[in-house]
Amino acid sequence: MAFESGIEFARKLDSEDPMRGFRDRFHFPEGPGGSDAIYLCGNSLGLQPKSVASYVNAELEDWAKFGVEGHFHGRNPWYSYHEMFSDQFAHIVGAKPHEVVVMNSLTTNLHLMMVSFYRPTMHRYKILIEASAFPSDQYAVASQAAFHGYDPDDAILEIGPREGRDTISHEDIEEFLEAHGSEIALVLIGGVNYYTGQAFDMKRIAKAGHDAGCIVGFDLAHAAGNLRLSLHDDDVDFACWCSYKYLNSGPGGVSGAYVHERFAQDPDLPRFAGWWGNDPETRFEMGPKFHPHFGAAGWQLSNAPVLAMAALKASTDIFMEATMPALRQKSVKATEYLLWLIDELPDGQYKVITPRNPDERGGQLSIKALGDGPALFDALTKAGVICDYRKPDVIRIAVAPLYNSYEDLWKFAQILGEAA
Ligand SMILES: *Cc1c(COP(=O)(O)O)cnc(C)c1O
């Protein structure tokens, strides 16, 4: 695609953008002089849809009006509140509705999934993760290994980029699994690496893992609402994601989980159970024996945190309106444009460490400052850019196709050029 460098071109792209109507439906933090901030941090905390207040208010009103009866008489009965997300999450992650559930928070769900899917045996007890995985994931896998009596230094394997590279080659993952797969119980990779923005080919990794006899799960914190996913068709065993990044559910928003349908009714799979994971037909019989709900819903523990879920619903309704294919289409184009703008800057100032192939990234570009990293971040902040900075020299820029404009990206690139 041929881009041009002026602001008029950015405005032209905005005027032709099928997603342009969505921007006004979000609250923007204030930037310098009262204008909207240039918000490029949707990979950390998505912006608040303006509709969140009315969604949350509806539940507050029903609580005031009905008290406990809101579980059955509310406009969106709380008893089945989580079920409203089945079709939506199925669309967002490419799964069947009974393969997904909304519950808990991300790290909690990782642990719950590992209870079921990390089943170490004497000769097969290792977990393979990507090098520089998000710290919470590293702690989670290490503590799971330790919980089963293994030394994490021995049980946790990491695969990283080759010397001199920033991202991990899929061939290397495949070769590693061929060589060491027989020791590996679980492969757990980020769908998109939070640091480099590299998107992994889940189908390929699932196949390589399965060929080696491993269970394969993904952490989709940076992939859900960002990439087009097809977890079921890719044959992924399980996955979890948070909803406050690209999915805009607000701080600490409720997480999602996916479990492939081949496990929907597997009675041999151990799990940590709670009453909300019980079959709803018998849930209120309050019997002593747990009868798991069919599918991913059987992993729920507690009744739904409705106020947090109401905020999420405001956002997922917008996603359903926009649809993932259209969002991804804009994301690819806008990210390509941003990459082009950065390439136009004088050499020697910045290096983008995210893959240049659009199939290997989502809406994030990780930019390494070749000069003074902290000074750059200061300058960006002063100029009204809100983005994420990882010491000492990497800034992570997220393009959120629902609310970022091409003009945002143009302005950011200007500021980046001046800050070098
Ligand atoms: C954001 C993120 C988390 C955060 O975990 P919470 O339990 O939601 O606090 C964990 N893992 C990855 C890969 C993340 O990107």
Short mmCIF file of C-alpha atoms and ligand atoms in Angstrom, two decimals:
data_model
loop_
_atom_site.label_atom_id
_atom_site.label_comp_id
_atom_site.label_asym_id
_atom_site.label_seq_id
_atom_site.Cartn_x
_atom_site.Cartn_y
_atom_site.Cartn_z
CA MET A 1 0.00 0.00 0.00
CA ALA A 2 1.35 3.43 -0.94
CA PHE A 3 1.36 5.93 1.90
CA GLU A 4 2.13 9.63 1.89
CA SER A 5 3.80 11.64 4.60
CA GLY A 6 1.53 14.67 5.14
CA ILE A 7 -1.22 15.07 7.73
CA GLU A 8 -3.74 15.50 4.88
CA PHE A 9 -3.08 11.89 3.94
CA ALA A 10 -3.74 10.73 7.51
CA ARG A 11 -7.00 12.67 7.46
CA LYS A 12 -7.93 11.12 4.15
CA LEU A 13 -7.36 7.63 5.58
CA ASP A 14 -9.58 8.58 8.53
CA SER A 15 -12.34 9.87 6.29
CA GLU A 16 -12.31 6.54 4.40
CA ASP A 17 -12.07 4.39 7.53
CA PRO A 18 -15.14 2.16 8.00
CA MET A 19 -14.38 2.10 11.76
CA ARG A 20 -14.26 5.91 12.12
CA GLY A 21 -17.66 6.15 13.81
CA PHE A 22 -16.50 4.20 16.86
CA ARG A 23 -13.92 6.69 18.14
CA ASP A 24 -16.56 9.04 19.57
CA ARG A 25 -17.96 6.23 21.65
CA PHE A 26 -14.91 6.21 23.93
CA HIS A 27 -13.71 8.55 26.66
CA PHE A 28 -10.24 9.93 25.98
CA PRO A 29 -7.95 11.16 28.75
CA GLU A 30 -7.06 14.82 28.41
CA GLY A 31 -3.79 15.79 26.78
CA PRO A 32 -1.91 19.11 26.91
CA GLY A 33 -4.09 22.20 26.35
CA GLY A 34 -7.30 20.25 26.90
CA SER A 35 -7.13 18.28 23.66
CA ASP A 36 -7.52 14.49 23.66
CA ALA A 37 -4.37 12.62 24.61
CA ILE A 38 -2.75 10.53 21.88
CA TYR A 39 -3.68 7.25 23.49
CA LEU A 40 -1.57 4.35 22.23
CA CYS A 41 -1.80 2.18 25.33
CA GLY A 42 -4.75 -0.05 24.51
CA ASN A 43 -2.48 -3.06 24.99
CA SER A 44 -2.20 -2.12 28.66
CA LEU A 45 -5.61 -0.67 29.51
CA GLY A 46 -8.21 -0.07 26.83
CA LEU A 47 -10.23 3.14 26.92
CA GLN A 48 -13.63 3.31 28.53
CA PRO A 49 -16.61 3.01 26.21
CA LYS A 50 -19.04 5.81 27.01
CA SER A 51 -21.76 3.17 27.27
CA VAL A 52 -20.12 1.55 30.32
CA ALA A 53 -21.89 3.87 32.76
CA SER A 54 -25.36 2.94 31.54
CA TYR A 55 -24.57 -0.78 31.50
CA VAL A 56 -23.25 -0.69 35.07
CA ASN A 57 -26.08 1.58 36.15
CA ALA A 58 -28.68 -0.86 34.87
CA GLU A 59 -27.30 -3.49 37.25
CA LEU A 60 -27.13 -1.01 40.15
CA GLU A 61 -30.77 -0.11 39.50
CA ASP A 62 -31.83 -3.74 39.35
CA TRP A 63 -29.99 -4.45 42.55
CA ALA A 64 -31.75 -1.49 44.21
CA LYS A 65 -35.12 -2.55 42.82
CA PHE A 66 -34.98 -6.31 43.26
CA GLY A 67 -32.31 -7.12 45.83
CA VAL A 68 -31.59 -10.83 45.64
CA GLU A 69 -34.44 -11.29 43.19
CA GLY A 70 -32.25 -9.64 40.58
CA HIS A 71 -30.71 -13.07 40.05
CA PHE A 72 -33.92 -14.03 38.26
CA HIS A 73 -35.98 -10.87 37.74
CA GLY A 74 -33.32 -8.38 36.65
CA ARG A 75 -33.30 -7.22 33.03
CA ASN A 76 -30.21 -9.37 32.58
CA PRO A 77 -30.72 -12.03 35.24
CA TRP A 78 -27.52 -12.44 37.22
CA TYR A 79 -28.00 -16.18 37.51
CA SER A 80 -27.17 -16.59 33.86
CA TYR A 81 -25.31 -13.30 33.32
CA HIS A 82 -22.09 -14.95 32.17
CA GLU A 83 -23.98 -16.78 29.42
CA MET A 84 -24.41 -13.51 27.53
CA PHE A 85 -20.71 -13.70 26.68
CA SER A 86 -20.65 -17.17 25.13
CA ASP A 87 -21.44 -16.13 21.56
CA GLN A 88 -19.39 -12.97 21.86
CA PHE A 89 -16.23 -14.62 23.14
CA ALA A 90 -16.75 -17.42 20.63
CA HIS A 91 -16.60 -14.77 17.91
CA ILE A 92 -13.64 -12.95 19.43
CA VAL A 93 -11.40 -16.01 19.90
CA GLY A 94 -12.76 -18.27 17.18
CA ALA A 95 -14.33 -21.02 19.24
CA LYS A 96 -17.66 -22.72 19.82
CA PRO A 97 -19.87 -21.01 22.40
CA HIS A 98 -19.57 -23.88 24.88
CA GLU A 99 -15.77 -23.75 24.60
CA VAL A 100 -15.54 -20.30 26.23
CA VAL A 101 -16.43 -18.81 29.57
CA VAL A 102 -15.95 -15.48 31.32
CA MET A 103 -14.64 -15.77 34.87
CA ASN A 104 -12.00 -14.66 37.39
CA SER A 105 -8.85 -12.88 36.34
CA LEU A 106 -6.16 -14.01 33.96
CA THR A 107 -3.49 -15.41 36.26
CA THR A 108 -6.17 -17.18 38.28
CA ASN A 109 -7.45 -18.80 35.11
CA LEU A 110 -3.95 -19.82 34.07
CA HIS A 111 -3.64 -21.65 37.36
CA LEU A 112 -7.07 -23.27 37.05
CA MET A 113 -6.24 -24.42 33.53
CA MET A 114 -2.90 -25.82 34.66
CA VAL A 115 -4.61 -27.78 37.41
CA SER A 116 -6.40 -29.63 34.63
CA PHE A 117 -3.86 -29.49 31.83
CA TYR A 118 -0.46 -29.63 33.47
CA ARG A 119 -0.37 -33.28 34.51
CA PRO A 120 3.30 -34.10 34.93
CA THR A 121 4.49 -37.69 34.94
CA MET A 122 7.89 -39.11 35.83
CA HIS A 123 9.33 -38.73 32.33
CA ARG A 124 7.17 -35.94 31.04
CA TYR A 125 7.00 -33.11 33.53
CA LYS A 126 8.39 -30.00 31.86
CA ILE A 127 6.68 -26.81 30.74
CA LEU A 128 7.87 -24.94 27.67
CA ILE A 129 7.32 -21.17 27.60
CA GLU A 130 8.70 -18.40 25.42
CA ALA A 131 11.72 -16.51 26.76
CA SER A 132 10.78 -13.14 28.27
CA ALA A 133 7.21 -14.26 28.88
CA PHE A 134 5.14 -11.87 30.98
CA PRO A 135 6.31 -12.12 34.61
CA SER A 136 2.96 -13.32 35.96
CA ASP A 137 3.06 -16.25 33.54
CA GLN A 138 6.61 -17.07 34.58
CA TYR A 139 5.60 -17.06 38.25
CA ALA A 140 2.52 -19.13 37.49
CA VAL A 141 4.36 -21.91 35.63
CA ALA A 142 7.23 -21.99 38.12
CA SER A 143 4.87 -22.25 41.07
CA GLN A 144 2.85 -24.98 39.35
CA ALA A 145 6.01 -27.00 38.76
CA ALA A 146 7.08 -26.47 42.38
CA PHE A 147 3.59 -27.41 43.57
CA HIS A 148 4.00 -30.78 41.85
CA GLY A 149 7.39 -31.25 43.56
CA TYR A 150 9.69 -30.22 40.70
CA ASP A 151 12.51 -27.74 40.70
CA PRO A 152 11.39 -24.91 38.38
CA ASP A 153 14.98 -24.40 37.19
CA ASP A 154 14.81 -27.91 35.79
CA ALA A 155 11.14 -28.12 34.87
CA ILE A 156 10.67 -24.80 33.08
CA LEU A 157 12.17 -24.65 29.59
CA GLU A 158 12.38 -21.40 27.68
CA ILE A 159 12.76 -20.89 23.99
CA GLY A 160 14.12 -17.57 22.84
CA PRO A 161 15.29 -15.75 19.73
CA ARG A 162 18.51 -16.80 18.04
CA GLU A 163 21.59 -14.75 18.81
CA GLY A 164 21.21 -11.27 17.34
CA ARG A 165 17.46 -11.67 16.68
CA ASP A 166 14.56 -10.05 18.51
CA THR A 167 11.86 -12.61 17.83
CA ILE A 168 11.50 -16.37 17.95
CA SER A 169 11.51 -18.51 14.82
CA HIS A 170 8.70 -21.02 14.41
CA GLU A 171 11.17 -23.51 12.95
CA ASP A 172 13.13 -23.30 16.18
CA ILE A 173 9.99 -24.03 18.22
CA GLU A 174 9.23 -27.03 16.01
CA GLU A 175 12.77 -28.34 16.19
CA PHE A 176 12.85 -27.86 19.94
CA LEU A 177 9.64 -29.81 20.35
CA GLU A 178 10.91 -32.57 18.12
CA ALA A 179 14.09 -32.85 20.16
CA HIS A 180 12.72 -32.35 23.68
CA GLY A 181 8.96 -32.86 23.36
CA SER A 182 8.95 -36.22 25.08
CA GLU A 183 9.93 -34.50 28.36
CA ILE A 184 7.39 -31.71 27.97
CA ALA A 185 3.94 -32.01 29.52
CA LEU A 186 2.74 -28.54 28.61
CA VAL A 187 3.55 -25.88 26.03
CA LEU A 188 2.31 -22.47 27.16
CA ILE A 189 3.05 -19.55 24.85
CA GLY A 190 1.68 -16.01 24.61
CA GLY A 191 -0.50 -15.59 21.51
CA VAL A 192 1.27 -12.26 21.08
CA ASN A 193 4.42 -11.69 23.10
CA TYR A 194 3.76 -8.68 25.33
CA TYR A 195 7.25 -7.26 24.86
CA THR A 196 8.14 -7.74 21.20
CA GLY A 197 4.60 -7.80 19.83
CA GLN A 198 5.40 -11.02 17.93
CA ALA A 199 2.26 -12.99 17.09
CA PHE A 200 2.66 -16.75 17.07
CA ASP A 201 1.13 -19.20 14.65
CA MET A 202 -1.04 -21.12 17.06
CA LYS A 203 -2.04 -23.79 14.61
CA ARG A 204 1.57 -24.59 13.86
CA ILE A 205 2.62 -24.64 17.50
CA ALA A 206 -0.41 -26.71 18.51
CA LYS A 207 0.45 -29.25 15.82
CA ALA A 208 4.12 -29.43 16.74
CA GLY A 209 3.20 -29.77 20.43
CA HIS A 210 0.57 -32.42 19.80
CA ASP A 211 2.93 -34.38 17.52
CA ALA A 212 5.30 -34.53 20.47
CA GLY A 213 2.53 -35.62 22.84
CA CYS A 214 2.23 -32.32 24.72
CA ILE A 215 -0.79 -30.30 25.78
CA VAL A 216 -0.73 -26.85 24.17
CA GLY A 217 -2.22 -23.74 25.77
CA PHE A 218 -1.97 -20.04 24.97
CA ASP A 219 -2.07 -16.86 27.00
CA LEU A 220 -4.07 -14.49 24.82
CA ALA A 221 -3.70 -11.35 26.96
CA HIS A 222 -2.26 -9.48 23.97
CA ALA A 223 -4.12 -11.40 21.30
CA ALA A 224 -7.80 -11.34 22.30
CA GLY A 225 -9.58 -8.46 20.59
CA ASN A 226 -6.40 -7.80 18.61
CA LEU A 227 -5.85 -10.71 16.21
CA ARG A 228 -8.34 -12.83 14.36
CA LEU A 229 -8.19 -16.05 16.29
CA SER A 230 -9.43 -19.52 15.49
CA LEU A 231 -8.69 -21.50 18.62
CA HIS A 232 -10.99 -24.38 17.80
CA ASP A 233 -9.79 -24.89 14.23
CA ASP A 234 -6.20 -24.42 15.32
CA ASP A 235 -6.78 -27.30 17.73
CA VAL A 236 -5.53 -25.37 20.76
CA ASP A 237 -6.21 -27.27 23.99
CA PHE A 238 -6.87 -24.33 26.29
CA ALA A 239 -6.36 -20.58 26.48
CA CYS A 240 -6.99 -17.64 28.80
CA TRP A 241 -7.03 -13.89 28.30
CA CYS A 242 -7.69 -10.73 30.22
CA SER A 243 -10.33 -8.34 28.93
CA TYR A 244 -8.97 -4.98 30.05
CA LYS A 245 -6.35 -4.62 27.31
CA TYR A 246 -7.71 -4.65 23.75
CA LEU A 247 -11.14 -5.62 25.08
CA ASN A 248 -11.64 -2.41 27.11
CA SER A 249 -13.40 -3.89 30.16
CA GLY A 250 -11.73 -1.56 32.68
CA PRO A 251 -9.11 -2.09 35.38
CA GLY A 252 -9.10 -5.63 36.71
CA GLY A 253 -11.89 -6.61 34.28
CA VAL A 254 -13.08 -10.20 34.17
CA SER A 255 -11.00 -12.71 32.25
CA GLY A 256 -11.94 -15.29 29.65
CA ALA A 257 -11.03 -18.93 29.20
CA TYR A 258 -11.32 -21.44 26.40
CA VAL A 259 -11.24 -25.21 26.67
CA HIS A 260 -11.37 -27.34 23.52
CA GLU A 261 -14.60 -29.31 23.29
CA ARG A 262 -12.75 -32.64 23.39
CA PHE A 263 -12.42 -31.96 27.13
CA ALA A 264 -16.01 -30.75 27.55
CA GLN A 265 -17.10 -33.84 29.38
CA ASP A 266 -13.90 -35.62 30.28
CA PRO A 267 -14.58 -37.12 33.71
CA ASP A 268 -10.92 -38.03 34.25
CA LEU A 269 -9.70 -34.48 34.05
CA PRO A 270 -8.96 -33.17 37.52
CA ARG A 271 -10.14 -29.67 38.22
CA PHE A 272 -10.69 -27.32 41.10
CA ALA A 273 -14.42 -27.12 41.42
CA GLY A 274 -16.87 -24.52 42.69
CA TRP A 275 -20.65 -24.29 42.69
CA TRP A 276 -20.87 -22.10 39.59
CA GLY A 277 -19.12 -24.76 37.56
CA ASN A 278 -21.84 -27.22 38.50
CA ASP A 279 -24.55 -28.07 36.02
CA PRO A 280 -27.08 -25.20 36.40
CA GLU A 281 -29.94 -27.73 36.40
CA THR A 282 -28.79 -29.08 39.74
CA ARG A 283 -26.78 -26.12 41.10
CA PHE A 284 -29.41 -25.03 43.59
CA GLU A 285 -30.15 -28.52 44.80
CA MET A 286 -27.08 -27.88 46.93
CA GLY A 287 -26.12 -31.54 46.84
CA PRO A 288 -22.69 -32.67 48.03
CA LYS A 289 -21.54 -34.08 44.69
CA PHE A 290 -20.15 -31.90 41.91
CA HIS A 291 -21.64 -32.41 38.44
CA PRO A 292 -19.58 -30.31 36.05
CA HIS A 293 -21.30 -28.08 33.56
CA PHE A 294 -20.67 -29.20 29.99
CA GLY A 295 -17.76 -27.33 28.39
CA ALA A 296 -15.64 -24.43 29.59
CA ALA A 297 -18.41 -23.25 31.94
CA GLY A 298 -17.60 -26.28 34.08
CA TRP A 299 -14.40 -24.55 35.23
CA GLN A 300 -16.25 -21.66 36.91
CA LEU A 301 -15.90 -21.36 40.64
CA SER A 302 -18.03 -18.50 41.87
CA ASN A 303 -21.11 -16.58 40.92
CA ALA A 304 -20.59 -13.82 38.39
CA PRO A 305 -19.06 -10.44 39.35
CA VAL A 306 -21.92 -8.70 37.60
CA LEU A 307 -20.76 -5.08 37.93
CA ALA A 308 -17.41 -5.86 36.34
CA MET A 309 -19.10 -8.00 33.71
CA ALA A 310 -21.50 -5.17 32.87
CA ALA A 311 -18.53 -2.99 31.93
CA LEU A 312 -17.17 -5.81 29.81
CA LYS A 313 -20.55 -6.29 28.13
CA ALA A 314 -20.61 -2.63 27.08
CA SER A 315 -17.36 -3.26 25.25
CA THR A 316 -18.04 -6.71 23.80
CA ASP A 317 -21.32 -5.38 22.36
CA ILE A 318 -19.21 -2.83 20.47
CA PHE A 319 -16.89 -5.59 19.27
CA MET A 320 -19.86 -7.53 17.96
CA GLU A 321 -21.07 -4.46 16.13
CA ALA A 322 -17.65 -3.79 14.61
CA THR A 323 -16.75 -7.49 14.16
CA MET A 324 -13.24 -8.92 14.42
CA PRO A 325 -12.53 -9.26 10.68
CA ALA A 326 -13.21 -5.54 10.14
CA LEU A 327 -11.22 -4.55 13.20
CA ARG A 328 -8.28 -6.67 12.18
CA GLN A 329 -8.40 -5.22 8.70
CA LYS A 330 -8.05 -1.70 10.07
CA SER A 331 -5.45 -2.80 12.57
CA VAL A 332 -3.25 -4.26 9.84
CA LYS A 333 -3.53 -1.16 7.68
CA ALA A 334 -3.00 1.31 10.52
CA THR A 335 -0.03 -0.61 11.91
CA GLU A 336 1.47 -0.78 8.43
CA TYR A 337 1.03 2.99 8.14
CA LEU A 338 2.68 3.60 11.50
CA LEU A 339 5.59 1.36 10.55
CA TRP A 340 5.96 3.31 7.30
CA LEU A 341 5.98 6.62 9.19
CA ILE A 342 8.69 5.33 11.54
CA ASP A 343 10.72 4.08 8.58
CA GLU A 344 10.58 7.61 7.17
CA LEU A 345 12.40 9.02 10.21
CA PRO A 346 16.16 9.53 9.89
CA ASP A 347 18.25 6.37 10.33
CA GLY A 348 19.86 5.58 13.63
CA GLN A 349 17.11 6.89 15.91
CA TYR A 350 14.78 3.93 16.32
CA LYS A 351 14.56 0.26 15.63
CA VAL A 352 11.24 -1.56 15.47
CA ILE A 353 11.72 -5.00 17.05
CA THR A 354 8.24 -6.29 16.13
CA PRO A 355 8.10 -8.53 13.03
CA ARG A 356 7.52 -6.62 9.81
CA ASN A 357 5.30 -9.35 8.39
CA PRO A 358 1.69 -8.39 9.30
CA ASP A 359 0.83 -12.07 9.89
CA GLU A 360 3.38 -12.12 12.69
CA ARG A 361 2.08 -9.16 14.62
CA GLY A 362 -1.11 -7.60 15.90
CA GLY A 363 -1.66 -3.90 16.51
CA GLN A 364 1.48 -3.40 18.59
CA LEU A 365 4.84 -2.05 17.52
CA SER A 366 7.70 -2.23 20.00
CA ILE A 367 10.15 0.52 19.25
CA LYS A 368 13.68 0.51 20.58
CA ALA A 369 15.21 3.95 21.11
CA LEU A 370 18.78 3.87 19.90
CA GLY A 371 19.44 7.13 21.78
CA ASP A 372 18.31 8.06 25.31
CA GLY A 373 15.30 5.88 26.23
CA PRO A 374 14.15 7.64 29.43
CA ALA A 375 14.49 11.09 27.80
CA LEU A 376 12.40 9.88 24.87
CA PHE A 377 9.65 8.61 27.13
CA ASP A 378 9.65 11.96 29.00
CA ALA A 379 9.36 13.87 25.76
CA LEU A 380 6.49 11.69 24.54
CA THR A 381 4.64 12.12 27.82
CA LYS A 382 5.07 15.89 27.76
CA ALA A 383 3.72 16.00 24.23
CA GLY A 384 0.54 14.19 25.31
CA VAL A 385 1.34 10.67 24.15
CA ILE A 386 0.18 7.94 26.51
CA CYS A 387 2.09 4.75 25.78
CA ASP A 388 3.98 2.05 27.58
CA TYR A 389 7.68 2.20 28.36
CA ARG A 390 9.85 -0.76 29.34
CA LYS A 391 13.18 0.18 30.80
CA PRO A 392 15.68 0.98 29.50
CA ASP A 393 14.79 1.68 25.89
CA VAL A 394 11.63 0.08 24.50
CA ILE A 395 8.30 1.82 24.03
CA ARG A 396 5.31 -0.27 23.10
CA ILE A 397 2.75 1.39 20.87
CA ALA A 398 -0.67 -0.16 20.44
CA VAL A 399 -3.05 0.65 17.66
CA ALA A 400 -6.60 0.03 18.87
CA PRO A 401 -8.70 0.05 15.71
CA LEU A 402 -11.93 1.01 17.49
CA TYR A 403 -10.68 4.35 18.75
CA ASN A 404 -7.29 5.20 17.26
CA SER A 405 -7.28 7.40 14.21
CA TYR A 406 -4.67 7.58 11.49
CA GLU A 407 -4.17 11.18 12.60
CA ASP A 408 -3.21 9.89 16.08
CA LEU A 409 -0.50 7.82 14.43
CA TRP A 410 0.69 10.69 12.28
CA LYS A 411 0.95 13.00 15.30
CA PHE A 412 2.77 10.34 17.27
CA ALA A 413 5.32 9.86 14.50
CA GLN A 414 5.88 13.64 14.36
CA ILE A 415 6.52 13.74 18.11
CA LEU A 416 8.77 10.68 17.85
CA GLY A 417 10.84 12.39 15.18
CA GLU A 418 11.19 15.55 17.25
CA ALA A 419 12.04 13.65 20.42
CA ALA A 420 14.99 11.73 18.96
C1 LIG B 1 -1.48 -8.41 31.20
C2 LIG B 1 -0.97 -9.78 31.34
C3 LIG B 1 -1.17 -10.50 32.52
C4 LIG B 1 -1.86 -9.88 33.70
O1 LIG B 1 -2.42 -10.83 34.54
P1 LIG B 1 -3.62 -10.50 35.51
O2 LIG B 1 -3.85 -11.75 36.21
O3 LIG B 1 -4.77 -10.04 34.66
O4 LIG B 1 -3.21 -9.38 36.42
C5 LIG B 1 -0.69 -11.80 32.57
N1 LIG B 1 -0.04 -12.37 31.52
C6 LIG B 1 0.16 -11.68 30.37
C7 LIG B 1 0.87 -12.32 29.22
C8 LIG B 1 -0.28 -10.37 30.26
O5 LIG B 1 -0.06 -9.68 29.15
#
